[in-house]
CSV table of C-alpha atoms in Angstrom, one decimal:
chain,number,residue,atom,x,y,z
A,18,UNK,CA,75.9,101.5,100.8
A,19,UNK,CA,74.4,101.7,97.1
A,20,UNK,CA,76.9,102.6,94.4
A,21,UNK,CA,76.5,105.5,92.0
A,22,UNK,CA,77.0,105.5,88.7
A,23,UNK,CA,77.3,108.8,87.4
A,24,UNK,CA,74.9,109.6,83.9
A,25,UNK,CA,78.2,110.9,81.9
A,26,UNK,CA,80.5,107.7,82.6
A,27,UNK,CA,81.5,106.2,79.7
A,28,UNK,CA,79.9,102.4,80.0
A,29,UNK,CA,83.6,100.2,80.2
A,30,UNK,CA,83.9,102.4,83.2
A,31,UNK,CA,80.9,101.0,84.7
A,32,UNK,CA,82.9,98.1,86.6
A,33,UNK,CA,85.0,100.5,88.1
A,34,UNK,CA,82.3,103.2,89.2
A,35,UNK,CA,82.7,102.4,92.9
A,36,UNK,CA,85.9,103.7,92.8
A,37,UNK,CA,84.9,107.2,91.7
A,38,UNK,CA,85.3,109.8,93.7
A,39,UNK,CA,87.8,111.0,97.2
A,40,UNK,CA,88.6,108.8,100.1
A,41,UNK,CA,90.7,109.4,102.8
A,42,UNK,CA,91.6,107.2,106.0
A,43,UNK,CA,94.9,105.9,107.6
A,44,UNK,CA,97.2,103.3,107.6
A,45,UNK,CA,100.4,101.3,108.6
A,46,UNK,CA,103.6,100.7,106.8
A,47,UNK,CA,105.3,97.7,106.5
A,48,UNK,CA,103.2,94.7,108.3
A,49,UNK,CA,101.1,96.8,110.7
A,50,UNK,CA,102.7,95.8,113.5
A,51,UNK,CA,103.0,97.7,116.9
A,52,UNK,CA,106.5,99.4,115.3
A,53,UNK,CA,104.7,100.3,112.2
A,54,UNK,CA,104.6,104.1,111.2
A,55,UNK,CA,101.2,105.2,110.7
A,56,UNK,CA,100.2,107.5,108.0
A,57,UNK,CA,97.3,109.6,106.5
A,58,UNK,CA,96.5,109.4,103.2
A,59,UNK,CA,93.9,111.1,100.5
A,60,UNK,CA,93.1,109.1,97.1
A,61,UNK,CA,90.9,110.5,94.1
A,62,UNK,CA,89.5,108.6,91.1
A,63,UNK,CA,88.3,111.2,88.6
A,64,UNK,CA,87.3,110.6,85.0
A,65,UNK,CA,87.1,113.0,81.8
A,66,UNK,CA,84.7,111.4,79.6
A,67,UNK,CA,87.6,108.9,78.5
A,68,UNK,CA,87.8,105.1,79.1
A,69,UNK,CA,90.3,105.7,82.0
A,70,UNK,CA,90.0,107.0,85.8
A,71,UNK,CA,92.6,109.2,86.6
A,72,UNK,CA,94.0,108.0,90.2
A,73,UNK,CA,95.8,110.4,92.6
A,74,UNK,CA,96.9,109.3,96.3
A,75,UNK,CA,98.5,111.6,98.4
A,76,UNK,CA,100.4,110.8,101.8
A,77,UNK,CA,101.8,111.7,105.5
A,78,UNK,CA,103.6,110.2,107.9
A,79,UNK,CA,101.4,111.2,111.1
A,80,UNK,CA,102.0,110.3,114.8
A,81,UNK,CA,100.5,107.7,116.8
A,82,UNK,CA,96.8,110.1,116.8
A,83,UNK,CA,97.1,111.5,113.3
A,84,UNK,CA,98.6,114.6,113.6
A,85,UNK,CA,100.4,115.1,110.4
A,86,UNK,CA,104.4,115.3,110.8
A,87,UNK,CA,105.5,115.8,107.4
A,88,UNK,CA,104.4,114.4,103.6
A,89,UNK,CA,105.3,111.1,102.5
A,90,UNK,CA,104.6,111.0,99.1
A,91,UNK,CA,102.8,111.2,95.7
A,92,UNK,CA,101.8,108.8,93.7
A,93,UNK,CA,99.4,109.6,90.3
A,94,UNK,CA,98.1,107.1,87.5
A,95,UNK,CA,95.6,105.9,84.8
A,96,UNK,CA,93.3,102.5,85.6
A,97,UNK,CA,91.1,100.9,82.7
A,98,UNK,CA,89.8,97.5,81.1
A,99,UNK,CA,92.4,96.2,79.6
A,100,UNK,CA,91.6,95.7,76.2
A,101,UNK,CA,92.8,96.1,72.7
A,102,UNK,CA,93.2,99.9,71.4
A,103,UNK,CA,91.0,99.7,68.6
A,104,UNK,CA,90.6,102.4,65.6
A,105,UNK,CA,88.5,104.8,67.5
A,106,UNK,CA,90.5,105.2,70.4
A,107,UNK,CA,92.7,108.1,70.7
A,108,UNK,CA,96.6,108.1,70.7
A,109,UNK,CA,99.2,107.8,70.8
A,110,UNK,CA,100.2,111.3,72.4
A,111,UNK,CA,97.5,113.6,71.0
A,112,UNK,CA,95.9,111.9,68.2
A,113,UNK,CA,92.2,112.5,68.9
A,114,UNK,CA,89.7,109.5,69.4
A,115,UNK,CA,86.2,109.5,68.1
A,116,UNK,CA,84.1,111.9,69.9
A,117,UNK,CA,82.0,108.8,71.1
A,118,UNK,CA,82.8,106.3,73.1
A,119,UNK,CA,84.3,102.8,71.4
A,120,UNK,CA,82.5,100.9,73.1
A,121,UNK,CA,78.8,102.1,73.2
A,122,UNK,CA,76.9,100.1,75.3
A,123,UNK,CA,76.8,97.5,78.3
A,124,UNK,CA,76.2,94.7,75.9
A,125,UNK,CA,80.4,95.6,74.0
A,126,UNK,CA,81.7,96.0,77.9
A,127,UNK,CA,80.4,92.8,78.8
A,128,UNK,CA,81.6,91.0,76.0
A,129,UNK,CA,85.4,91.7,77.7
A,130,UNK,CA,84.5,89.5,81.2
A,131,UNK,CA,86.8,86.8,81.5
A,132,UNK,CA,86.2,83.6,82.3
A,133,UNK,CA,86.6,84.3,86.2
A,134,UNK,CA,83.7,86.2,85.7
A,135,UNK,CA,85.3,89.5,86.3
A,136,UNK,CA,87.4,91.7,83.8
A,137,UNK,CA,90.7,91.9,83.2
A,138,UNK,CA,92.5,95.5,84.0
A,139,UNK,CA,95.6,97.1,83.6
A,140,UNK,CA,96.7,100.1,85.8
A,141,UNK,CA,99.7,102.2,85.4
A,142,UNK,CA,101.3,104.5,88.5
A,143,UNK,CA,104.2,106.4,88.8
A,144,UNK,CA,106.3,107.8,91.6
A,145,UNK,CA,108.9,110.3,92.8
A,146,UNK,CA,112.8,109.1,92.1
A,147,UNK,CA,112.0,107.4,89.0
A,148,UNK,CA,110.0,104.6,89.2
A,149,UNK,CA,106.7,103.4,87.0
A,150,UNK,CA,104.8,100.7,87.4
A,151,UNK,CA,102.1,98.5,84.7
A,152,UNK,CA,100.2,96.5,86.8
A,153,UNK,CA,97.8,93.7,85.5
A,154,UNK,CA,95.4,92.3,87.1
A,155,UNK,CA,91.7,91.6,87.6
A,156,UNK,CA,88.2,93.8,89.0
A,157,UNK,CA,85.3,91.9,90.2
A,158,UNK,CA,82.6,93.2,91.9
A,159,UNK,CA,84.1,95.2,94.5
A,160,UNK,CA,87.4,93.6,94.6
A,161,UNK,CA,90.6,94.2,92.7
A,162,UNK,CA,93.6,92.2,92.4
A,163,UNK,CA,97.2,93.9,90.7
A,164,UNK,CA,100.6,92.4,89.4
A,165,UNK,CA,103.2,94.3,88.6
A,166,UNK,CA,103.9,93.5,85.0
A,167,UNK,CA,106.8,96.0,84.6
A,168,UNK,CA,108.9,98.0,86.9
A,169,UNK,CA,110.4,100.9,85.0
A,170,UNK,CA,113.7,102.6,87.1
A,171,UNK,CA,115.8,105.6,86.4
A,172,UNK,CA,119.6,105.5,86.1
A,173,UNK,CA,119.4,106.5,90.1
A,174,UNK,CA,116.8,105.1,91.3
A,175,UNK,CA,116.4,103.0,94.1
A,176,UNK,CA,115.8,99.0,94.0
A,177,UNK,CA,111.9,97.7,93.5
A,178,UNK,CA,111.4,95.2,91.5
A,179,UNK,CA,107.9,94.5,91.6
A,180,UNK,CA,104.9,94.3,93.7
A,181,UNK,CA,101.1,93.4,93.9
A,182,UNK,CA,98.1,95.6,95.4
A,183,UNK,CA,94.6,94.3,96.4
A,184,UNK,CA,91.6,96.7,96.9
A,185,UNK,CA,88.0,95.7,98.4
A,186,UNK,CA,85.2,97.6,99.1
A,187,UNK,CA,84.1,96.8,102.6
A,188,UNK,CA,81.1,98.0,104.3
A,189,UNK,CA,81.4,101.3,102.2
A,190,UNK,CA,85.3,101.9,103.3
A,191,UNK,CA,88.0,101.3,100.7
A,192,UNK,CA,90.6,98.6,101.9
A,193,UNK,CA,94.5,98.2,100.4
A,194,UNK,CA,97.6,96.6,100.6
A,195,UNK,CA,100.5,96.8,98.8
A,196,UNK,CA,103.2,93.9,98.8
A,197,UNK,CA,106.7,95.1,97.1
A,198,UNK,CA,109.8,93.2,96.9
A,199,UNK,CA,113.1,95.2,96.5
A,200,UNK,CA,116.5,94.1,94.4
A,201,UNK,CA,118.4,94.8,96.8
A,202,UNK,CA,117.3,91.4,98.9
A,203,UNK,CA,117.3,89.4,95.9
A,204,UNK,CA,115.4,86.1,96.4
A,205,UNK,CA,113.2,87.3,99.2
A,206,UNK,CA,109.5,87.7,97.6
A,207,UNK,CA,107.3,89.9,98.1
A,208,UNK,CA,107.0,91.8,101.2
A,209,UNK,CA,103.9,93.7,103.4
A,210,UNK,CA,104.6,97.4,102.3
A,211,UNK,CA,102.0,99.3,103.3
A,212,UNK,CA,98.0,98.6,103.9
A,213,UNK,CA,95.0,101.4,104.6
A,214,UNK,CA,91.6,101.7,105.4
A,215,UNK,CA,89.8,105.1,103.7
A,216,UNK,CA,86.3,106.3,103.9
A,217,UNK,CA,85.0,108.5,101.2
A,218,UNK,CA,84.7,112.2,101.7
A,219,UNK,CA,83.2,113.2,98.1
């Protein structure tokens, strides 16, 4: 399936084009096993003319056909090239930017490819009860790789203590998992949390 880039993107959002746009699909929690719960779930990746997508993901716990029992959670978030904020850029808070883009062209985006041949990206997400995440990681081509450089809990929160997500683009369908280990089995890594498969709708 060809990928669109829309005409308005911004270019350092060219790398992460594919991901523009809704998908929905199901999934399992935990390792997918035949005791896993399944659930539904609905992601957007929007943009504003900014060098950011805004992410959404919405989900449900379902039953064993997908009729939805009850919501599950919310989870919302800014992905981007990681890069240095440079003069131009806006922030923080609402400090305006320059009303073009910082980097202008294809030719300043590609100068930020590592040496993996991909780029470097850094993705923030936060959740219900208190918890944010920074992840770092790295887009190539239709593949994306995240480590949680930073867990941020409230007073009350409950344990997590970090976590990594991968995302591929397979035969058009958008394929996750999230690994997350918890302080409250110290010692114990990382652990299979949750993986889906989601086809777009829009």
């Amino acid at each position: 399936m060809p990928i669109e880039i829309p005409t308005d993107l911004t270019p350092e959002l060219v790398p992460l084009s594919w991901l523009i746009g809704e998908w929905e699909g199901r999934g399992r929690l935990g390792s997918g096993d035949e005791d896993s719960e399944h659930f539904m779930q609905h992601v957007s990746f929007t943009h504003n003319g900014l060098p950011y997508l805004q992410y959404r993901a919405e989900s449900w716990l379902t039953d064993d056909d997908g009729m939805r029992l009850r919501p599950l959670t919310v989870e919302t978030g800014f992905w981007a090239l990681e890069r240095k904020q440079l003069e131009g850029d806006g922030g923080p808070g609402l400090v305006p930017g320059d009303i073009v883009p910082v980097l202008k062209s294809a030719d300043e985006v590609e100068e930020l490819r590592n040496q993996d041949g991909g780029f470097d990206i850094s993705v923030s997400i936060a959740h219900p009860g208190g918890i944010s995440e920074l992840y770092y990681g790295q887009i190539k081509g239709p593949q994306i790789q995240l480590t949680t450089d930073m867990v941020m809990r409230g007073s009350h929160s409950k344990d997590y203590s970090a976590a990594t997500r991968i995302f591929g683009l397979v035969d058009g369908n958008l394929l996750w998992r999230w690994d997350v280990a918890s302080g409250a089995q110290p010692g114990k890594g990382l652990e299979a949390h949750a993986s889906a498969v989601l086809k777009k709708v829009s």
